[in-house]
Structure formats: structure tokens, C-alpha cells
Coordinates of C-alpha atoms in Angstrom, one line a residue:
Chain A
M527 CA 8.5 16.5 -73.7
K528 CA 11.8 15.9 -75.4
K529 CA 12.1 15.6 -79.1
S530 CA 14.8 13.7 -80.9
R531 CA 16.4 15.2 -84.0
R532 CA 14.9 12.4 -86.0
S533 CA 11.3 13.1 -85.1
F534 CA 11.8 16.8 -85.6
L535 CA 13.1 16.3 -89.1
K536 CA 10.1 14.1 -89.9
V537 CA 7.6 16.7 -88.9
A538 CA 9.5 19.4 -90.6
G539 CA 9.7 17.5 -93.9
V540 CA 5.9 16.8 -93.9
S541 CA 5.0 20.4 -93.2
A542 CA 7.4 21.7 -95.9
L543 CA 5.7 19.4 -98.3
G544 CA 2.3 20.7 -97.3
I545 CA 3.4 24.3 -97.7
G546 CA 4.7 23.6 -101.2
V547 CA 1.7 21.6 -102.4
A548 CA -1.3 23.7 -101.1
P549 CA -0.9 26.7 -103.4
A550 CA -0.6 24.4 -106.4
I551 CA -3.8 22.7 -105.5
K552 CA -5.5 26.0 -104.9
A553 CA -4.3 27.3 -108.3
V554 CA -5.7 24.3 -110.1
A555 CA -9.0 24.6 -108.4
A556 CA -9.2 28.3 -109.2
S557 CA -8.4 27.8 -112.9
S558 CA -11.1 25.2 -113.3
A559 CA -13.7 27.4 -111.6
H560 CA -12.5 30.3 -113.8
A561 CA -13.0 28.3 -117.0
A562 CA -16.6 27.4 -116.0
A563 CA -18.0 30.9 -116.5
E564 CA -16.6 34.2 -117.7
A565 CA -18.5 37.4 -117.1
T566 CA -19.7 39.1 -120.3
K567 CA -21.2 42.5 -121.2
T568 CA -24.0 42.7 -123.8
K569 CA -26.5 45.0 -125.2
N570 CA -30.2 44.7 -124.2
P571 CA -31.9 42.4 -126.7
E572 CA -34.7 44.9 -127.3
A573 CA -32.3 47.8 -128.0
L574 CA -33.0 49.9 -131.2
T575 CA -30.0 50.0 -133.5
A576 CA -29.0 51.9 -136.6
K577 CA -26.0 52.5 -138.8
R578 CA -26.4 56.2 -138.4
W579 CA -29.1 57.7 -136.3
G580 CA -30.8 60.8 -137.8
M581 CA -33.8 63.0 -137.0
V582 CA -36.3 64.5 -139.4
I583 CA -38.4 67.4 -138.1
D584 CA -41.5 68.2 -140.2
T585 CA -42.0 71.9 -139.7
N586 CA -45.5 71.7 -141.2
K587 CA -46.6 69.8 -138.1
L588 CA -45.0 72.1 -135.6
N589 CA -46.8 74.8 -133.8
D590 CA -46.1 76.6 -130.5
E591 CA -48.1 74.1 -128.5
V592 CA -46.4 71.0 -129.9
A593 CA -43.0 72.6 -129.6
A594 CA -43.6 73.5 -126.0
K595 CA -44.7 69.9 -125.3
I596 CA -41.5 68.5 -126.9
V597 CA -39.2 70.8 -125.0
E598 CA -41.0 69.9 -121.7
A599 CA -40.8 66.2 -122.4
C600 CA -37.0 66.4 -123.0
R601 CA -36.6 68.5 -119.9
K602 CA -38.4 66.0 -117.7
T603 CA -36.7 63.0 -119.1
H604 CA -33.2 64.3 -118.7
N605 CA -33.5 66.4 -115.6
V606 CA -32.7 69.6 -117.6
P607 CA -32.7 72.4 -115.1
D608 CA -35.2 75.3 -115.7
F609 CA -33.7 78.7 -114.9
H610 CA -37.0 80.5 -115.2
H611 CA -37.7 80.7 -111.5
E612 CA -36.0 80.9 -108.2
P613 CA -35.8 77.6 -106.4
D614 CA -37.6 76.8 -103.1
P615 CA -35.7 78.8 -100.4
E616 CA -36.6 76.3 -97.7
K617 CA -35.1 73.4 -99.6
F618 CA -32.1 75.3 -100.9
P619 CA -31.3 78.1 -98.5
K620 CA -27.9 79.0 -99.8
N621 CA -28.8 79.6 -103.4
R622 CA -27.4 82.4 -105.5
P623 CA -30.0 84.3 -107.5
V624 CA -31.0 83.0 -110.9
N625 CA -28.9 84.1 -113.9
Q626 CA -30.6 83.5 -117.2
K627 CA -27.3 83.3 -119.0
Q628 CA -26.6 80.0 -117.3
E629 CA -29.4 78.3 -119.2
V630 CA -29.0 74.7 -120.1
K631 CA -30.4 73.7 -123.5
W632 CA -31.1 70.3 -125.1
I633 CA -33.8 71.0 -127.6
W634 CA -35.2 74.5 -127.8
E635 CA -37.3 76.9 -130.0
E636 CA -35.5 79.3 -132.4
H637 CA -36.6 81.7 -135.1
F638 CA -35.9 80.9 -138.7
H639 CA -33.3 83.7 -139.1
N640 CA -31.3 82.3 -136.1
A641 CA -31.6 78.7 -137.0
F642 CA -30.8 79.2 -140.7
P643 CA -28.8 82.4 -140.9
D644 CA -27.5 81.5 -144.4
K645 CA -31.0 81.0 -145.7
E646 CA -32.3 84.4 -144.6
D647 CA -34.3 86.1 -147.3
E648 CA -36.0 89.5 -147.6
F649 CA -39.1 88.0 -149.1
L650 CA -39.1 84.7 -147.2
A651 CA -42.5 83.0 -146.9
E652 CA -44.5 84.5 -144.1
K653 CA -45.1 81.2 -142.3
F654 CA -41.3 80.7 -141.6
K655 CA -41.0 84.0 -139.9
N656 CA -43.3 82.9 -137.1
L657 CA -42.7 79.2 -136.9
P658 CA -41.0 77.9 -133.8
F659 CA -38.1 75.9 -135.3
L660 CA -36.9 73.3 -132.9
V661 CA -33.2 73.1 -132.8
T662 CA -31.0 70.6 -131.0
C663 CA -27.6 68.9 -131.2
N664 CA -27.2 67.8 -134.9
H665 CA -25.2 64.7 -134.1
C666 CA -22.9 65.7 -137.0
K667 CA -21.1 63.1 -139.1
N668 CA -18.0 65.2 -138.8
A669 CA -18.6 66.5 -135.4
P670 CA -16.2 69.4 -134.6
C671 CA -16.9 69.1 -130.9
V672 CA -15.4 65.5 -130.9
Q673 CA -12.3 66.8 -132.5
A674 CA -12.0 69.7 -130.1
C675 CA -12.4 67.6 -126.9
P676 CA -9.0 67.0 -125.3
T677 CA -10.2 64.2 -123.0
Q678 CA -12.5 62.4 -125.3
A679 CA -15.4 63.1 -123.0
T680 CA -17.3 63.9 -126.2
F681 CA -17.2 61.1 -128.6
K682 CA -19.1 59.8 -131.6
R683 CA -20.5 56.3 -131.3
D684 CA -20.4 53.9 -134.2
D685 CA -24.2 54.5 -134.7
G686 CA -23.7 58.2 -135.3
I687 CA -24.8 59.5 -131.9
V688 CA -22.5 62.2 -130.5
L689 CA -22.4 61.6 -126.8
M690 CA -21.0 63.2 -123.6
D691 CA -19.3 61.1 -121.0
F692 CA -19.9 63.3 -118.0
H693 CA -17.4 61.3 -116.0
R694 CA -14.6 62.4 -118.1
C695 CA -15.6 66.0 -118.9
I696 CA -13.1 68.5 -117.3
G697 CA -15.2 71.5 -118.2
C698 CA -12.7 73.1 -120.5
R699 CA -15.5 74.1 -123.0
F700 CA -13.4 73.6 -126.1
C701 CA -16.4 71.7 -127.5
M702 CA -18.7 74.7 -126.9
A703 CA -16.3 76.9 -128.9
A704 CA -16.1 74.3 -131.6
C705 CA -19.9 73.7 -132.0
P706 CA -21.3 76.0 -134.7
F707 CA -24.8 75.4 -133.6
G708 CA -24.6 76.5 -129.9
S709 CA -26.0 73.1 -128.9
R710 CA -23.8 72.7 -125.9
S711 CA -24.4 74.1 -122.4
F712 CA -22.1 74.5 -119.5
N713 CA -23.2 73.8 -115.9
F714 CA -22.1 76.9 -114.1
R715 CA -23.8 75.7 -110.9
D716 CA -25.3 72.6 -109.3
P717 CA -28.5 72.1 -111.4
R718 CA -30.5 70.3 -108.8
P719 CA -32.3 73.2 -107.2
F720 CA -33.7 74.1 -110.6
I721 CA -35.1 70.7 -111.4
D722 CA -38.7 70.6 -110.2
E723 CA -39.2 66.9 -110.4
V724 CA -36.1 64.8 -110.6
N725 CA -36.4 61.8 -112.8
P726 CA -34.6 59.0 -111.1
D727 CA -34.0 57.2 -114.3
F728 CA -31.4 59.7 -115.5
P729 CA -28.6 61.3 -113.6
T730 CA -28.6 65.1 -113.0
R731 CA -25.4 66.8 -113.9
T732 CA -22.9 68.5 -111.7
K733 CA -21.2 71.8 -111.7
G734 CA -18.4 72.1 -114.2
V735 CA -19.5 69.7 -117.0
V736 CA -20.8 70.4 -120.5
E737 CA -24.0 68.8 -121.6
K738 CA -26.2 68.5 -124.7
C739 CA -28.9 66.3 -126.3
N740 CA -28.0 62.7 -126.4
L741 CA -30.7 61.6 -128.8
C742 CA -32.1 59.6 -125.9
A743 CA -29.4 57.0 -126.1
E744 CA -30.6 55.6 -122.8
R745 CA -34.1 55.1 -124.2
L746 CA -32.9 53.6 -127.5
A747 CA -31.0 51.1 -125.5
K748 CA -34.2 50.0 -123.8
G749 CA -36.0 49.8 -127.2
L750 CA -37.9 53.0 -126.7
Q751 CA -38.2 55.9 -129.1
P752 CA -36.7 59.3 -128.0
A753 CA -39.0 61.3 -125.6
C754 CA -39.4 64.1 -128.1
V755 CA -40.6 61.7 -130.8
E756 CA -43.2 60.3 -128.4
V757 CA -44.9 63.6 -127.7
S758 CA -44.4 65.3 -131.1
E759 CA -47.6 64.1 -132.7
G760 CA -45.7 63.0 -135.8
A761 CA -43.6 66.2 -136.2
I762 CA -40.3 64.4 -135.2
T763 CA -39.1 61.1 -136.6
V764 CA -36.0 59.4 -135.6
G765 CA -34.4 56.5 -137.5
D766 CA -31.6 55.1 -139.5
L767 CA -30.4 57.5 -142.2
E768 CA -28.3 54.8 -143.9
D769 CA -31.1 52.3 -144.2
P770 CA -32.9 53.1 -147.6
N771 CA -36.1 51.4 -146.2
S772 CA -36.3 53.4 -143.0
E773 CA -39.1 55.9 -142.2
V774 CA -36.7 58.8 -142.1
R775 CA -35.5 58.1 -145.6
A776 CA -39.0 57.7 -146.9
L777 CA -39.8 61.2 -145.5
L778 CA -36.7 62.7 -147.0
N779 CA -37.5 61.1 -150.4
E780 CA -41.0 62.5 -150.4
K781 CA -40.4 66.1 -149.3
Y782 CA -37.9 68.9 -149.7
S783 CA -35.7 69.3 -146.6
I784 CA -32.9 71.5 -145.4
R785 CA -30.2 71.2 -142.8
R786 CA -28.5 73.9 -140.6
K787 CA -25.3 75.5 -141.8
Q788 CA -24.6 72.9 -144.3
E789 CA -21.8 74.9 -145.9
L790 CA -19.6 74.2 -142.8
G791 CA -19.3 70.5 -143.8
T792 CA -20.1 69.1 -140.4
E793 CA -22.9 66.9 -142.1
P794 CA -25.7 67.4 -139.6
S795 CA -28.0 64.4 -139.1
V796 CA -31.1 66.6 -138.3
Y797 CA -33.2 67.4 -141.3
Y798 CA -36.0 70.0 -141.5
I799 CA -38.9 69.3 -143.9
M800 CA -40.1 72.6 -145.3
Chain B
M111 CA 23.0 75.7 -73.3
S112 CA 22.7 74.6 -76.9
K113 CA 22.4 71.0 -75.7
N114 CA 19.3 71.9 -73.8
A115 CA 17.8 73.7 -76.8
I116 CA 18.5 70.7 -79.0
M117 CA 17.0 68.3 -76.5
A118 CA 13.9 70.5 -76.2
G119 CA 13.5 70.7 -79.9
L120 CA 14.0 67.0 -80.3
A121 CA 11.3 66.4 -77.7
V122 CA 8.9 68.7 -79.5
F123 CA 9.6 67.0 -82.8
V124 CA 9.1 63.4 -81.4
I125 CA 5.8 64.4 -79.8
A126 CA 4.6 66.1 -83.0
A127 CA 5.7 63.3 -85.2
L128 CA 4.0 60.7 -83.0
F129 CA 0.9 62.8 -82.5
P130 CA -1.3 61.0 -85.0
I131 CA -0.5 57.7 -83.4
W132 CA -1.3 58.5 -79.9
F133 CA -4.2 60.7 -80.9
N134 CA -6.0 57.7 -82.4
F135 CA -4.8 55.3 -79.7
G136 CA -7.5 53.5 -77.9
G137 CA -10.3 55.4 -79.7
T138 CA -10.7 52.8 -82.5
E139 CA -14.2 51.5 -83.2
A140 CA -15.0 48.4 -85.1
A141 CA -15.5 48.7 -88.8
P142 CA -19.2 48.9 -89.6
E143 CA -21.0 46.1 -91.4
P144 CA -23.0 47.2 -94.4
E145 CA -26.7 46.4 -93.7
L146 CA -28.4 44.3 -96.4
S147 CA -31.9 45.2 -97.4
A148 CA -34.5 42.5 -97.5
K149 CA -34.3 42.4 -101.2
A150 CA -30.6 41.9 -101.2
K151 CA -30.9 39.2 -98.6
A152 CA -33.5 37.4 -100.7
A153 CA -31.4 37.6 -103.8
G154 CA -28.6 35.9 -102.0
K155 CA -26.0 36.4 -104.7
C156 CA -24.4 39.6 -105.8
V157 CA -22.4 40.3 -109.0
L158 CA -19.1 38.9 -107.5
D159 CA -18.7 37.0 -104.3
K160 CA -18.9 38.9 -101.0
Y161 CA -15.2 39.4 -100.4
D162 CA -14.4 40.2 -104.0
M163 CA -17.2 42.7 -104.0
R164 CA -15.9 44.3 -100.8
A165 CA -12.4 44.8 -102.3
N166 CA -13.2 45.5 -105.9
H167 CA -16.6 47.1 -106.3
M168 CA -15.1 50.4 -107.3
S169 CA -13.2 48.9 -110.2
L170 CA -16.3 47.0 -111.2
L171 CA -18.3 50.3 -111.2
D172 CA -15.7 52.0 -113.2
E173 CA -15.7 49.3 -115.8
W174 CA -19.5 49.4 -115.9
R175 CA -19.8 53.1 -116.4
D176 CA -17.4 53.0 -119.4
S177 CA -19.2 50.0 -120.8
V178 CA -22.6 51.7 -120.5
V179 CA -21.7 55.2 -121.6
R180 CA -19.2 54.4 -124.3
D181 CA -20.2 51.0 -125.8
A182 CA -23.9 51.0 -124.9
D183 CA -23.5 47.5 -123.4
R184 CA -25.9 47.6 -120.5
K185 CA -26.4 44.0 -119.5
Y186 CA -23.9 42.2 -117.3
N187 CA -23.9 38.4 -117.4
A188 CA -22.0 37.6 -114.2
A189 CA -19.8 34.6 -113.8
N190 CA -22.2 33.2 -111.2
G191 CA -24.9 33.0 -113.9
K192 CA -27.0 36.0 -112.9
Q193 CA -27.9 38.9 -115.1
F194 CA -27.6 42.5 -114.0
Q195 CA -28.4 45.9 -115.3
M196 CA -25.3 47.9 -115.3
S197 CA -26.8 50.8 -113.5
L198 CA -25.8 52.4 -110.3
S199 CA -29.1 53.9 -109.3
T200 CA -32.0 52.9 -111.4
G201 CA -34.3 50.1 -112.3
E202 CA -34.5 46.4 -111.5
N203 CA -31.3 44.4 -111.0
S204 CA -29.2 47.5 -110.7
C205 CA -27.0 48.3 -107.6
L206 CA -29.6 50.4 -105.8
G207 CA -32.4 48.4 -107.2
C208 CA -31.4 45.7 -104.8
H209 CA -29.4 47.6 -102.1
E210 CA -32.3 50.1 -101.6
D211 CA -30.9 52.0 -98.7
K212 CA -27.8 53.9 -99.7
E213 CA -27.3 55.3 -96.2
K214 CA -27.2 51.9 -94.6
F215 CA -25.4 50.1 -97.4
C216 CA -22.9 52.5 -99.0
D217 CA -22.5 55.5 -96.7
K218 CA -21.8 53.5 -93.6
C219 CA -18.5 52.2 -94.7
H220 CA -17.6 55.2 -96.9
T221 CA -18.0 57.5 -93.9
Y222 CA -16.0 55.2 -91.7
A223 CA -13.2 55.0 -94.3
S224 CA -13.4 58.7 -95.1
V225 CA -14.1 57.9 -98.7
D226 CA -16.2 60.4 -100.5
P227 CA -17.1 59.2 -104.0
Y228 CA -18.7 61.9 -106.2
C229 CA -21.2 59.5 -107.8
W230 CA -24.0 61.1 -105.9
E231 CA -23.4 64.5 -107.3
C232 CA -25.2 63.4 -110.4
H233 CA -26.8 60.0 -109.6
T234 CA -29.9 60.1 -107.4
T235 CA -31.5 57.6 -105.2
P236 CA -35.3 57.4 -105.2
K237 CA -35.2 58.0 -101.5
E238 CA -33.4 61.2 -101.9
I239 CA -35.8 62.5 -104.4
N240 CA -38.8 61.9 -102.1
Q241 CA -37.3 64.0 -99.3

């Protein structure tokens, strides 16, 4: 078939028009679809909120049994590894032997003279000498770990919870050096062999990150109280320190309480009722 | 004499430089299709549309993890009107809540593309735990 120059130019003109117009039509269609709905991110409606989260531990209601239950509940909820036994050699054949110094701590028992070294007293009431004081991250108002962290993996949320972003932690351990309470632990090894029952609702950690208590931020977001509060039989209360009508403030008004290493000025949010 | 040495050297260089090309020649297999679980098939719609998801799921996950960890925003109201829980591995309406089989859905393509995301060093799938 032979084409005249005239018919060729006609076809070329129409196709050029088509090539020019199609993207314009597409762009218009896309922008109208875009305007229809925009993806948004929101909090769960049932989430518990506070201006500044705090914890009150009533030492009168603590005994060894309750303390052990609390530590266990925290462990299970957050897949905290337990370095008290060798893992199953069948499941994890290439495991190095356990080293107790690699312990990971979220909430743990401490003696009075370790928890409150500044309040040590020769004639201290007998009951304090034997009490298991539960210590944990204090979620300080002026958290030194947050200031020390070079990658902002540790940060303070607006509601006062000092959190770890495990995705960002480079394992430099500056935060551990900065924390005056020893509340942070480093994962020297893969923790999974030391977790008896993995809770699928919370990630395990990996070798090379620092971790600590997160005040059950993931449970608060679902409208649940922290795991330790649930099993504490009233010994631990968590609530809003800045709300004068909150349960924690009522407790603090009623009874005498102390905080750990107050003279350092980190303003801990964990109170101990004596 | 030196001409021969140069030619030999050149030949060795060309063969070495082109080695990756002819090594992979003819041995290509088709890219695998991720297998949808029954739940995912029933749901019909994902967070983004299929092709957008294929290309951008990693940036979406990155955005999600920052949002969850740092802002405590855990609900995602997608542009297609559906609501999702911004969680990789747990609960209803999360990634693995719908795409239940990680091996068939995630690993297939990741293995093919030699991509090794370190998500699973911390996050667990229910299946993995039961093993």
C-alpha cells in the first residue's frame, strides 16, 4: 500500500494530539481520586492517656510471692529472656553457655540498701531490710538516657513514658552509662533461646540493642492496664501524675512516699509508699 | 611478544568482566507469585492497591513502625476506606493477621530477590512459635 504525504501527515497529527492529551486526562483523573480519600493514622479510641504517666508502688502490700508474680508477668508479656537455665540443646544446638552477667532486667527485686543507697540507715526499721523492693525504669521527667542517646532511639513521649525504639538502637550503650538506676540492659546475644514461651503479641529483641521497661505502652494503647498492675493485688498503681483527681495522686496524698536517688534531679515517676 | 601477552590479558579481562552475564544466561526462572491465604483472598482489598503495595510496601512498613513506636498511632485508615492495625505480626487486621503464611507470602519473593529484611529477628509469626 502506498501512502501519500497528505494521509501520513493526517495520521501523524492525530496521534501527536493523542500523546499530548492522554497524560493530562490521567492527571485529572488521579487528582480527583486522590481528593476523595486520604489515608490517616490515629490512636485506638480505647487507648488510655495521661499527661504524665507515673507508678505508685505500695511496699506494705508487697511480699516475696507477689513480687515474684509481678516479675513473671512482666517477663511473659514482653518476652524477657530468662538466663537462669541452659536452653533446650535440641532446639538450639549451637548455643554458648549461659552467662549470668548477660541478664536482661525490666522489673526486678532489690534490697532497700541497693534501691535507696542515700536513705541507708544504721537503725532502719527491720521490715525494710527484708522487703523485696521492686525497681524498674523510673520514666524520669528529666531522663538522662534520652539526653545521652546519639540516635534518638531512646526518647520521651509527650505522656512521660521513656521509650526505646529498637529499630534505631545502634547498641552504643551511652544510655546505660547515663542511667543512674541501672534500669537498662544490653542484649549480648540472641534472646530467643532463653524465652520459654514466646508471646506473639510482642517482638523479641535482637542481639546488640538496649532494652528496658516500657510501662506497657503497647497495652495502654489497647486500653489495658500494665501487666504488673494486673497481677500486683493492689501493690502497684499506674496513672496520671498530673491529674489531681487520679488514683495515683490520691495515694500520694494519703501516705508518705519516697523516690529513688531524688538528689540527682532526674525526677523519677515511680513512687514508693512506705 | 608483548602483543601476544596484551591480547591474552585482554581476553582474560573480557571473559572475567562478562562472566556474570553469561553465567546467568539461560538460567532465569520466572519471578514467583506471592500466594494469598484464604483470609486475604476473602478480604479482597489490601492497604494500598496491588501494584502500589508490590512496589511500596517497604516504605509503608517503615512509616508504620515510626508511627506506632514514636507517636503511638496504631490505627491506619486507608484511602480505600478500610481500617488496619499498624502491626507487622500480631492481631486482627495486621499484616500477618491476614497474610497468615509468611513463607508463602513474604519469603517467596524475598528469597528470589535476595532481599533479607531483618524484621524477623525480633518479630515472630505464630507459626514459628509453634514449631
